[in-house]
mmCIF file of C-alpha atoms in Angstrom:
data_model
loop_
_atom_site.group_PDB
_atom_site.id
_atom_site.type_symbol
_atom_site.label_atom_id
_atom_site.label_comp_id
_atom_site.label_asym_id
_atom_site.label_seq_id
_atom_site.Cartn_x
_atom_site.Cartn_y
_atom_site.Cartn_z
ATOM 1 C CA UNK S 189 40.478 -11.812 26.558
ATOM 2 C CA UNK S 190 41.674 -8.114 25.267
ATOM 3 C CA UNK S 191 39.449 -5.512 26.227
ATOM 4 C CA UNK S 192 38.382 -5.011 22.778
ATOM 5 C CA UNK S 193 37.186 -8.132 21.994
ATOM 6 C CA UNK S 194 35.889 -8.715 25.555
ATOM 7 C CA UNK S 195 33.005 -5.873 24.721
ATOM 8 C CA UNK S 196 32.285 -7.056 21.470
ATOM 9 C CA UNK S 197 32.052 -10.483 22.900
ATOM 10 C CA UNK S 198 28.753 -8.786 25.571
ATOM 11 C CA UNK S 199 27.555 -6.489 22.899
ATOM 12 C CA UNK S 200 26.795 -10.455 20.200
ATOM 13 C CA UNK S 201 25.736 -12.045 23.783
ATOM 14 C CA UNK S 202 23.720 -8.834 24.865
ATOM 15 C CA UNK S 203 21.865 -8.778 21.523
ATOM 16 C CA UNK S 204 21.571 -12.569 21.223
ATOM 17 C CA UNK S 205 19.533 -12.087 24.974
ATOM 18 C CA UNK S 206 17.498 -9.177 23.576
ATOM 19 C CA UNK S 207 16.266 -11.584 20.421
ATOM 20 C CA UNK S 208 15.233 -13.949 22.551
ATOM 21 C CA UNK S 209 12.781 -12.194 24.214
ATOM 22 C CA UNK S 210 11.407 -11.598 21.238
ATOM 23 C CA UNK S 211 8.064 -12.764 20.240
ATOM 24 C CA UNK S 212 9.765 -15.916 17.313
ATOM 25 C CA UNK S 213 12.313 -12.868 16.962
ATOM 26 C CA UNK S 214 14.345 -14.301 13.355
ATOM 27 C CA UNK S 215 10.561 -14.804 11.373
ATOM 28 C CA UNK S 216 8.525 -12.480 12.138
ATOM 29 C CA UNK S 217 5.376 -11.767 9.045
ATOM 30 C CA UNK S 218 4.092 -8.437 9.262
ATOM 31 C CA UNK S 219 0.898 -8.480 7.206
ATOM 32 C CA UNK S 220 -0.471 -4.965 5.422
ATOM 33 C CA UNK S 221 -3.740 -5.054 4.086
ATOM 34 C CA UNK S 222 -3.891 -2.532 1.736
ATOM 35 C CA UNK S 223 -1.242 -1.949 -1.623
ATOM 36 C CA UNK S 224 2.051 -1.020 -0.855
ATOM 37 C CA UNK S 225 2.555 3.126 -0.342
ATOM 38 C CA UNK S 226 -0.063 3.405 2.616
ATOM 39 C CA UNK S 227 -0.458 4.463 6.508
ATOM 40 C CA UNK S 228 -0.373 0.143 6.944
ATOM 41 C CA UNK S 229 2.285 -0.664 4.994
ATOM 42 C CA UNK S 230 4.078 2.294 6.980
ATOM 43 C CA UNK S 231 2.957 0.354 10.344
ATOM 44 C CA UNK S 232 4.878 -2.584 9.167
ATOM 45 C CA UNK S 233 8.088 -0.769 7.899
ATOM 46 C CA UNK S 234 8.090 0.902 11.192
ATOM 47 C CA UNK S 235 8.212 -2.372 13.651
ATOM 48 C CA UNK S 236 10.125 -3.455 11.163
ATOM 49 C CA UNK S 237 13.088 -0.728 11.318
ATOM 50 C CA UNK S 238 12.560 -0.859 14.975
ATOM 51 C CA UNK S 239 12.795 -4.852 15.369
ATOM 52 C CA UNK S 240 16.610 -4.822 13.558
ATOM 53 C CA UNK S 241 17.923 -1.723 15.388
ATOM 54 C CA UNK S 242 17.245 -3.695 18.679
ATOM 55 C CA UNK S 243 18.607 -7.138 18.139
ATOM 56 C CA UNK S 244 19.727 -7.316 14.308
ATOM 57 C CA UNK S 245 16.666 -9.287 13.160
ATOM 58 C CA UNK S 246 16.978 -10.122 9.498
ATOM 59 C CA UNK S 247 14.334 -12.546 8.872
ATOM 60 C CA UNK S 248 11.107 -9.934 9.159
ATOM 61 C CA UNK S 249 8.778 -10.158 6.294
ATOM 62 C CA UNK S 250 6.313 -7.559 5.207
ATOM 63 C CA UNK S 251 3.811 -8.939 2.914
ATOM 64 C CA UNK S 252 0.704 -7.322 0.739
ATOM 65 C CA UNK S 253 -2.226 -8.469 1.191
ATOM 66 C CA UNK S 254 -4.952 -5.993 -0.701
ATOM 67 C CA UNK S 255 -8.261 -6.617 -1.152
ATOM 68 C CA UNK S 256 -11.639 -4.929 0.418
ATOM 69 C CA UNK S 257 -9.988 -2.516 2.466
ATOM 70 C CA UNK S 258 -8.854 -5.047 5.209
ATOM 71 C CA UNK S 259 -11.180 -7.648 4.527
ATOM 72 C CA UNK S 260 -9.437 -9.931 2.991
ATOM 73 C CA UNK S 261 -6.257 -10.246 5.291
ATOM 74 C CA UNK S 262 -9.139 -10.142 7.720
ATOM 75 C CA UNK S 263 -11.124 -13.476 6.466
ATOM 76 C CA UNK S 264 -7.401 -15.090 5.301
ATOM 77 C CA UNK S 265 -6.257 -14.341 9.406
ATOM 78 C CA UNK S 266 -9.911 -15.447 10.776
ATOM 79 C CA UNK S 267 -10.090 -18.650 8.951
ATOM 80 C CA UNK S 268 -6.604 -19.864 9.560
ATOM 81 C CA UNK S 269 -5.879 -19.481 5.916
ATOM 82 C CA UNK S 270 -2.656 -17.127 6.919
ATOM 83 C CA UNK S 271 -1.230 -16.066 10.117
ATOM 84 C CA UNK S 272 0.495 -17.757 13.124
ATOM 85 C CA UNK S 273 2.500 -16.964 16.222
ATOM 86 C CA UNK S 274 4.700 -14.895 13.941
ATOM 87 C CA UNK S 275 2.228 -12.934 11.722
ATOM 88 C CA UNK S 276 0.882 -9.817 12.700
ATOM 89 C CA UNK S 277 -1.494 -7.749 11.057
ATOM 90 C CA UNK S 278 -2.097 -3.495 10.741
ATOM 91 C CA UNK S 279 -4.560 -1.794 11.178
ATOM 92 C CA UNK S 280 -5.857 1.653 11.205
ATOM 93 C CA UNK S 281 -9.489 3.335 12.671
ATOM 94 C CA UNK S 282 -10.534 2.670 8.601
ATOM 95 C CA UNK S 283 -10.327 -1.052 9.302
ATOM 96 C CA UNK S 284 -12.277 -0.502 13.051
ATOM 97 C CA UNK S 285 -14.981 1.492 10.863
ATOM 98 C CA UNK S 286 -15.332 -0.828 8.100
ATOM 99 C CA UNK S 287 -15.544 -3.668 10.330
ATOM 100 C CA UNK S 288 -18.286 -2.016 12.295
ATOM 101 C CA UNK S 289 -20.157 -0.953 9.203
ATOM 102 C CA UNK S 290 -20.556 -5.046 8.640
ATOM 103 C CA UNK S 291 -18.246 -4.373 5.521
ATOM 104 C CA UNK S 292 -16.132 -7.909 6.726
ATOM 105 C CA UNK S 293 -19.272 -9.847 6.408
ATOM 106 C CA UNK S 294 -20.356 -11.563 9.871
ATOM 107 C CA UNK S 295 -17.000 -10.498 12.121
ATOM 108 C CA UNK S 296 -17.081 -8.939 15.338
ATOM 109 C CA UNK S 297 -13.660 -7.824 17.108
ATOM 110 C CA UNK S 298 -13.358 -11.245 19.262
ATOM 111 C CA UNK S 299 -12.334 -12.938 16.218
ATOM 112 C CA UNK S 300 -8.853 -12.204 16.223
ATOM 113 C CA UNK S 301 -6.104 -10.961 19.271
ATOM 114 C CA UNK S 302 -5.972 -7.198 19.639
ATOM 115 C CA UNK S 303 -1.931 -6.996 20.662
ATOM 116 C CA UNK S 304 -0.626 -2.604 20.351
ATOM 117 C CA UNK S 305 -2.457 0.296 19.269
ATOM 118 C CA UNK S 306 1.199 2.302 18.179
ATOM 119 C CA UNK S 307 0.722 5.767 17.079
ATOM 120 C CA UNK S 308 -2.139 7.986 16.360
ATOM 121 C CA UNK S 309 -2.133 9.540 12.772
ATOM 122 C CA UNK S 310 -4.873 11.878 11.074
ATOM 123 C CA UNK S 311 -6.906 13.117 8.317
ATOM 124 C CA UNK S 312 -5.377 15.145 5.592
ATOM 125 C CA UNK S 313 -6.789 16.859 2.251
ATOM 126 C CA UNK S 314 -3.464 16.844 -0.634
ATOM 127 C CA UNK S 315 -3.710 18.502 -3.946
ATOM 128 C CA UNK S 316 -0.593 18.030 -7.181
ATOM 129 C CA UNK S 317 1.728 20.680 -6.222
ATOM 130 C CA UNK S 318 0.825 22.288 -9.218
ATOM 131 C CA UNK S 319 -2.770 22.671 -8.738
ATOM 132 C CA UNK S 320 -4.579 25.837 -8.789
ATOM 133 C CA UNK S 321 -6.211 25.332 -5.024
ATOM 134 C CA UNK S 322 -3.571 26.758 -2.217
ATOM 135 C CA UNK S 323 -6.214 26.608 0.760
ATOM 136 C CA UNK S 324 -8.975 24.147 1.652
ATOM 137 C CA UNK S 325 -11.683 26.875 0.617
ATOM 138 C CA UNK S 326 -10.234 27.450 -2.186
ATOM 139 C CA UNK S 327 -11.085 23.823 -3.053
ATOM 140 C CA UNK S 328 -14.213 23.450 -1.597
ATOM 141 C CA UNK S 329 -15.199 26.063 -2.778
ATOM 142 C CA UNK S 330 -14.614 24.667 -6.647
ATOM 143 C CA UNK S 331 -16.531 21.285 -5.770
ATOM 144 C CA UNK S 332 -19.194 24.154 -4.559
ATOM 145 C CA UNK S 333 -19.581 25.645 -7.768
ATOM 146 C CA UNK S 334 -18.988 22.613 -10.126
ATOM 147 C CA UNK S 335 -18.837 19.144 -8.211
ATOM 148 C CA UNK S 336 -18.142 17.164 -11.620
ATOM 149 C CA UNK S 337 -14.911 19.230 -12.267
ATOM 150 C CA UNK S 338 -13.247 17.912 -9.592
ATOM 151 C CA UNK S 339 -12.652 13.962 -8.688
ATOM 152 C CA UNK S 340 -11.424 12.736 -5.449
ATOM 153 C CA UNK S 341 -9.226 10.121 -4.748
ATOM 154 C CA UNK S 342 -9.827 8.488 -1.805
ATOM 155 C CA UNK S 343 -9.396 4.631 -0.097
ATOM 156 C CA UNK S 344 -12.786 2.757 0.031
ATOM 157 C CA UNK S 345 -16.580 3.489 -1.022
ATOM 158 C CA UNK S 346 -19.705 5.512 0.304
ATOM 159 C CA UNK S 347 -19.092 5.358 3.954
ATOM 160 C CA UNK S 348 -15.005 5.020 4.122
ATOM 161 C CA UNK S 349 -13.145 7.156 6.724
ATOM 162 C CA UNK S 350 -11.604 9.108 3.815
ATOM 163 C CA UNK S 351 -15.341 9.116 2.190
ATOM 164 C CA UNK S 352 -16.032 10.650 5.625
ATOM 165 C CA UNK S 353 -14.059 13.092 5.934
ATOM 166 C CA UNK S 354 -14.655 14.613 2.830
ATOM 167 C CA UNK S 355 -18.059 14.399 3.402
ATOM 168 C CA UNK S 356 -17.574 16.260 7.005
ATOM 169 C CA UNK S 357 -15.905 18.933 4.937
ATOM 170 C CA UNK S 358 -18.361 19.073 2.042
ATOM 171 C CA UNK S 359 -21.231 19.919 4.438
ATOM 172 C CA UNK S 360 -19.445 22.496 6.534
ATOM 173 C CA UNK S 361 -18.739 24.007 2.918
ATOM 174 C CA UNK S 362 -22.430 24.179 2.648
ATOM 175 C CA UNK S 363 -23.350 20.956 0.122
ATOM 176 C CA UNK S 364 -23.862 17.641 0.752
ATOM 177 C CA UNK S 365 -21.793 14.906 0.636
ATOM 178 C CA UNK S 366 -23.306 13.618 -1.750
ATOM 179 C CA UNK S 367 -22.432 15.613 -4.639
ATOM 180 C CA UNK S 368 -18.612 15.426 -4.478
ATOM 181 C CA UNK S 369 -17.296 13.224 -7.373
ATOM 182 C CA UNK S 370 -14.893 10.665 -6.076
ATOM 183 C CA UNK S 371 -13.016 7.015 -7.345
ATOM 184 C CA UNK S 372 -12.479 4.698 -4.849
ATOM 185 C CA UNK S 373 -8.673 2.848 -4.477
ATOM 186 C CA UNK S 374 -6.732 0.862 -2.736
ATOM 187 C CA UNK S 375 -5.361 2.497 0.159
ATOM 188 C CA UNK S 376 -2.946 5.343 0.562
ATOM 189 C CA UNK S 377 -0.714 3.855 -2.385
ATOM 190 C CA UNK S 378 -2.700 3.801 -5.112
ATOM 191 C CA UNK S 379 -4.498 7.399 -4.050
ATOM 192 C CA UNK S 380 -1.191 9.106 -4.326
ATOM 193 C CA UNK S 381 0.062 7.236 -6.930
ATOM 194 C CA UNK S 382 -3.668 8.035 -9.353
ATOM 195 C CA UNK S 383 -2.508 11.967 -7.531
ATOM 196 C CA UNK S 384 0.702 12.160 -9.548
ATOM 197 C CA UNK S 385 -0.426 10.950 -12.971
ATOM 198 C CA UNK S 386 -3.387 12.746 -12.968
ATOM 199 C CA UNK S 387 -5.945 10.169 -12.786
ATOM 200 C CA UNK S 388 -8.036 12.351 -9.267
ATOM 201 C CA UNK S 389 -7.148 16.280 -8.590
ATOM 202 C CA UNK S 390 -7.865 15.487 -4.712
ATOM 203 C CA UNK S 391 -7.235 12.801 -2.115
ATOM 204 C CA UNK S 392 -8.187 12.180 1.220
ATOM 205 C CA UNK S 393 -5.635 10.725 3.003
ATOM 206 C CA UNK S 394 -3.908 10.519 5.991
ATOM 207 C CA UNK S 395 -0.669 12.485 7.176
ATOM 208 C CA UNK S 396 1.658 10.127 7.749
ATOM 209 C CA UNK S 397 1.903 8.946 3.678
ATOM 210 C CA UNK S 398 1.668 12.514 3.045
ATOM 211 C CA UNK S 399 4.875 13.566 4.606
ATOM 212 C CA UNK S 400 6.710 11.398 1.758
ATOM 213 C CA UNK S 401 5.582 13.096 -1.048
ATOM 214 C CA UNK S 402 5.970 16.688 0.711
ATOM 215 C CA UNK S 403 9.705 16.176 0.007
ATOM 216 C CA UNK S 404 9.771 16.762 -3.890
ATOM 217 C CA UNK S 405 6.984 18.958 -3.981
ATOM 218 C CA UNK S 406 4.786 16.922 -5.949
ATOM 219 C CA UNK S 407 2.030 17.281 -3.259
ATOM 220 C CA UNK S 408 0.474 20.367 -1.387
ATOM 221 C CA UNK S 409 -1.319 19.647 1.903
ATOM 222 C CA UNK S 410 -3.826 21.500 1.805
ATOM 223 C CA UNK S 411 -5.214 20.833 5.425
ATOM 224 C CA UNK S 412 -3.844 18.121 8.197
ATOM 225 C CA UNK S 413 -7.221 17.137 10.688
ATOM 226 C CA UNK S 414 -5.945 17.524 13.743
ATOM 227 C CA UNK S 415 -6.833 19.136 16.972
ATOM 228 C CA UNK S 416 -3.652 21.604 16.409
ATOM 229 C CA UNK S 417 -0.814 21.752 14.032
ATOM 230 C CA UNK S 418 1.699 18.506 13.992
ATOM 231 C CA UNK S 419 5.159 18.865 14.662
ATOM 232 C CA UNK S 420 7.848 17.567 12.322
ATOM 233 C CA UNK S 421 7.441 17.998 7.888
ATOM 234 C CA UNK S 422 4.324 19.316 8.271
ATOM 235 C CA UNK S 423 4.335 21.925 10.825
ATOM 236 C CA UNK S 424 3.468 24.265 7.858
ATOM 237 C CA UNK S 425 0.338 23.281 7.509
ATOM 238 C CA UNK S 426 -2.251 24.367 9.086
ATOM 239 C CA UNK S 427 -5.709 23.043 10.779
ATOM 240 C CA UNK S 428 -9.028 21.812 8.314
ATOM 241 C CA UNK S 429 -10.307 24.359 12.274
ATOM 242 C CA UNK S 430 -7.987 27.192 10.907
ATOM 243 C CA UNK S 431 -9.716 27.656 7.683
ATOM 244 C CA UNK S 432 -12.933 27.308 9.039
ATOM 245 C CA UNK S 433 -13.823 24.189 8.565
ATOM 246 C CA UNK S 434 -14.030 22.101 12.006
ATOM 247 C CA UNK S 435 -12.974 18.560 11.507
ATOM 248 C CA UNK S 436 -11.401 16.382 12.854
ATOM 249 C CA UNK S 437 -10.246 13.434 12.297
ATOM 250 C CA UNK S 438 -7.407 11.226 14.389
ATOM 251 C CA UNK S 439 -6.423 7.703 13.438
ATOM 252 C CA UNK S 440 -5.278 4.947 15.865
ATOM 253 C CA UNK S 441 -2.674 2.833 14.257
ATOM 254 C CA UNK S 442 -1.756 -0.606 15.447
ATOM 255 C CA UNK S 443 -1.847 -4.613 15.151
ATOM 256 C CA UNK S 444 -3.665 -7.284 15.589
ATOM 257 C CA UNK S 445 -3.337 -11.165 15.228
ATOM 258 C CA UNK S 446 -4.915 -14.536 14.806
ATOM 259 C CA UNK S 447 -7.383 -15.500 17.201
ATOM 260 C CA UNK S 448 -6.072 -19.031 16.796
ATOM 261 C CA UNK S 449 -2.379 -18.133 18.177
ATOM 262 C CA UNK S 450 -1.456 -19.274 21.845
ATOM 263 C CA UNK S 451 -2.493 -17.356 24.897
ATOM 264 C CA UNK S 452 1.099 -17.187 26.070
ATOM 265 C CA UNK S 453 2.534 -16.387 22.235
ATOM 266 C CA UNK S 454 -0.456 -13.166 22.628
ATOM 267 C CA UNK S 455 1.110 -12.432 25.972
ATOM 268 C CA UNK S 456 4.691 -12.736 25.060
ATOM 269 C CA UNK S 457 4.005 -9.975 21.508
ATOM 270 C CA UNK S 458 1.754 -7.977 24.098
ATOM 271 C CA UNK S 459 5.151 -8.006 26.459
ATOM 272 C CA UNK S 460 6.964 -7.078 23.662
ATOM 273 C CA UNK S 461 5.715 -4.229 23.005
ATOM 274 C CA UNK S 462 4.674 -3.135 26.037
ATOM 275 C CA UNK S 463 8.626 -3.321 26.630
ATOM 276 C CA UNK S 464 8.961 -1.884 22.845
ATOM 277 C CA UNK S 465 6.890 1.044 23.240
ATOM 278 C CA UNK S 466 8.466 2.228 26.395
ATOM 279 C CA UNK S 467 11.496 2.700 24.758
ATOM 280 C CA UNK S 468 12.677 6.428 23.989
ATOM 281 C CA UNK S 469 14.353 5.044 20.544
ATOM 282 C CA UNK S 470 10.796 3.656 19.599
ATOM 283 C CA UNK S 471 9.245 7.050 19.831
ATOM 284 C CA UNK S 472 11.821 8.983 17.451
ATOM 285 C CA UNK S 473 11.413 5.510 15.017
ATOM 286 C CA UNK S 474 6.750 7.081 15.497
ATOM 287 C CA UNK S 475 8.339 10.493 14.644
ATOM 288 C CA UNK S 476 9.638 9.972 11.619
ATOM 289 C CA UNK S 477 6.889 7.678 10.586
ATOM 290 C CA UNK S 478 4.476 10.787 11.098
ATOM 291 C CA UNK S 479 3.054 9.309 13.434
ATOM 292 C CA UNK S 480 1.567 10.997 17.318
ATOM 293 C CA UNK S 481 2.659 9.063 20.950
ATOM 294 C CA UNK S 482 -0.176 6.337 21.158
ATOM 295 C CA UNK S 483 0.682 3.254 23.569
ATOM 296 C CA UNK S 484 -2.358 0.884 24.618
ATOM 297 C CA UNK S 485 -1.805 -3.192 24.378
ATOM 298 C CA UNK S 486 -3.142 -5.979 25.399
ATOM 299 C CA UNK S 487 -6.683 -5.844 27.022
ATOM 300 C CA UNK S 488 -6.733 -2.244 27.462
ATOM 301 C CA UNK S 489 -6.417 -2.012 23.973
ATOM 302 C CA UNK S 490 -9.138 -5.009 23.015
ATOM 303 C CA UNK S 491 -12.069 -2.848 25.514
ATOM 304 C CA UNK S 492 -11.178 0.384 23.562
ATOM 305 C CA UNK S 493 -11.313 -1.385 20.387
ATOM 306 C CA UNK S 494 -14.969 -2.785 21.117
ATOM 307 C CA UNK S 495 -15.670 0.802 22.382
ATOM 308 C CA UNK S 496 -15.017 2.753 19.063
ATOM 309 C CA UNK S 497 -16.183 0.270 16.718
ATOM 310 C CA UNK S 498 -19.630 0.085 19.305
ATOM 311 C CA UNK S 499 -18.939 4.004 18.597
ATOM 312 C CA UNK S 500 -18.538 4.057 14.654
ATOM 313 C CA UNK S 501 -21.708 1.633 13.982
ATOM 314 C CA UNK S 502 -23.388 4.005 15.988
ATOM 315 C CA UNK S 503 -22.708 7.094 14.362
ATOM 316 C CA UNK S 504 -22.896 4.415 10.826
ATOM 317 C CA UNK S 505 -26.445 4.107 11.592
ATOM 318 C CA UNK S 506 -27.605 7.504 12.220
ATOM 319 C CA UNK S 507 -26.211 8.870 9.093
ATOM 320 C CA UNK S 508 -27.831 6.020 7.013
ATOM 321 C CA UNK S 509 -24.786 4.294 6.037
ATOM 322 C CA UNK S 510 -25.674 0.767 8.511
ATOM 323 C CA UNK S 511 -29.030 -1.102 7.657
#
């Protein structure tokens, strides 16, 4: 066998062996519990890019199951109407907040298997590129003076994470959270579509959703809700803290799967993510998607989720958002 042919043969063999190590590598489904275009959609597409680049996997399906800001997808997986050992569901910090506030019904963190946390997103506030506001102070002053003149688009309703971001900023700006006018939408994709169509003047969303829309100048990001400025395409956007509003909102992104899947299938997925998250290639894909480093899988992630949901529940009760 010639050297070139031998090299190609070894390359194909290595790809095949890697594919065999992936959980159900040739029939993966990633459920986005929202409409296309938001942060959870981006999580599934990030995973698709990683798996396809690793082993040339082509049979990777991204399925959309919107409704109730994740409630429909959760119920479908818990009840076994959807989901199996080859299916992952994207989740975010907003999913955990909804779970804590009882928006998924009589649900518990143990109803699913938490597979992997793959990155940290952050909240942001955006307006149209032709909007009259060029910083956060100008926007919040306009809302304070005439709340009915500015409509904010956000995922979910009162108590959702997008609502809470605006509520915290409102408090710092000197008006009550329930004064601002908002429209409840189903995911970040809907929010940006409503903003570009002029149905809302502001959106409270996430940075991973924003970078794509900044490129053509149609969207202006007024603030990121992070500890410090973010690297990448949003590096020029000031934080809310820099502008005098001490509001920080990190958002975990990751995947869960059905609790009805076997322990073996769950362990295989956890082992896959342990390997993938340690690979610099994954970090490059994560950065391209606007996410900051975070890697946690299996039991440590499950414990982290339980603690986070408990904290969100306490905070929501203090704000009168949970009975």
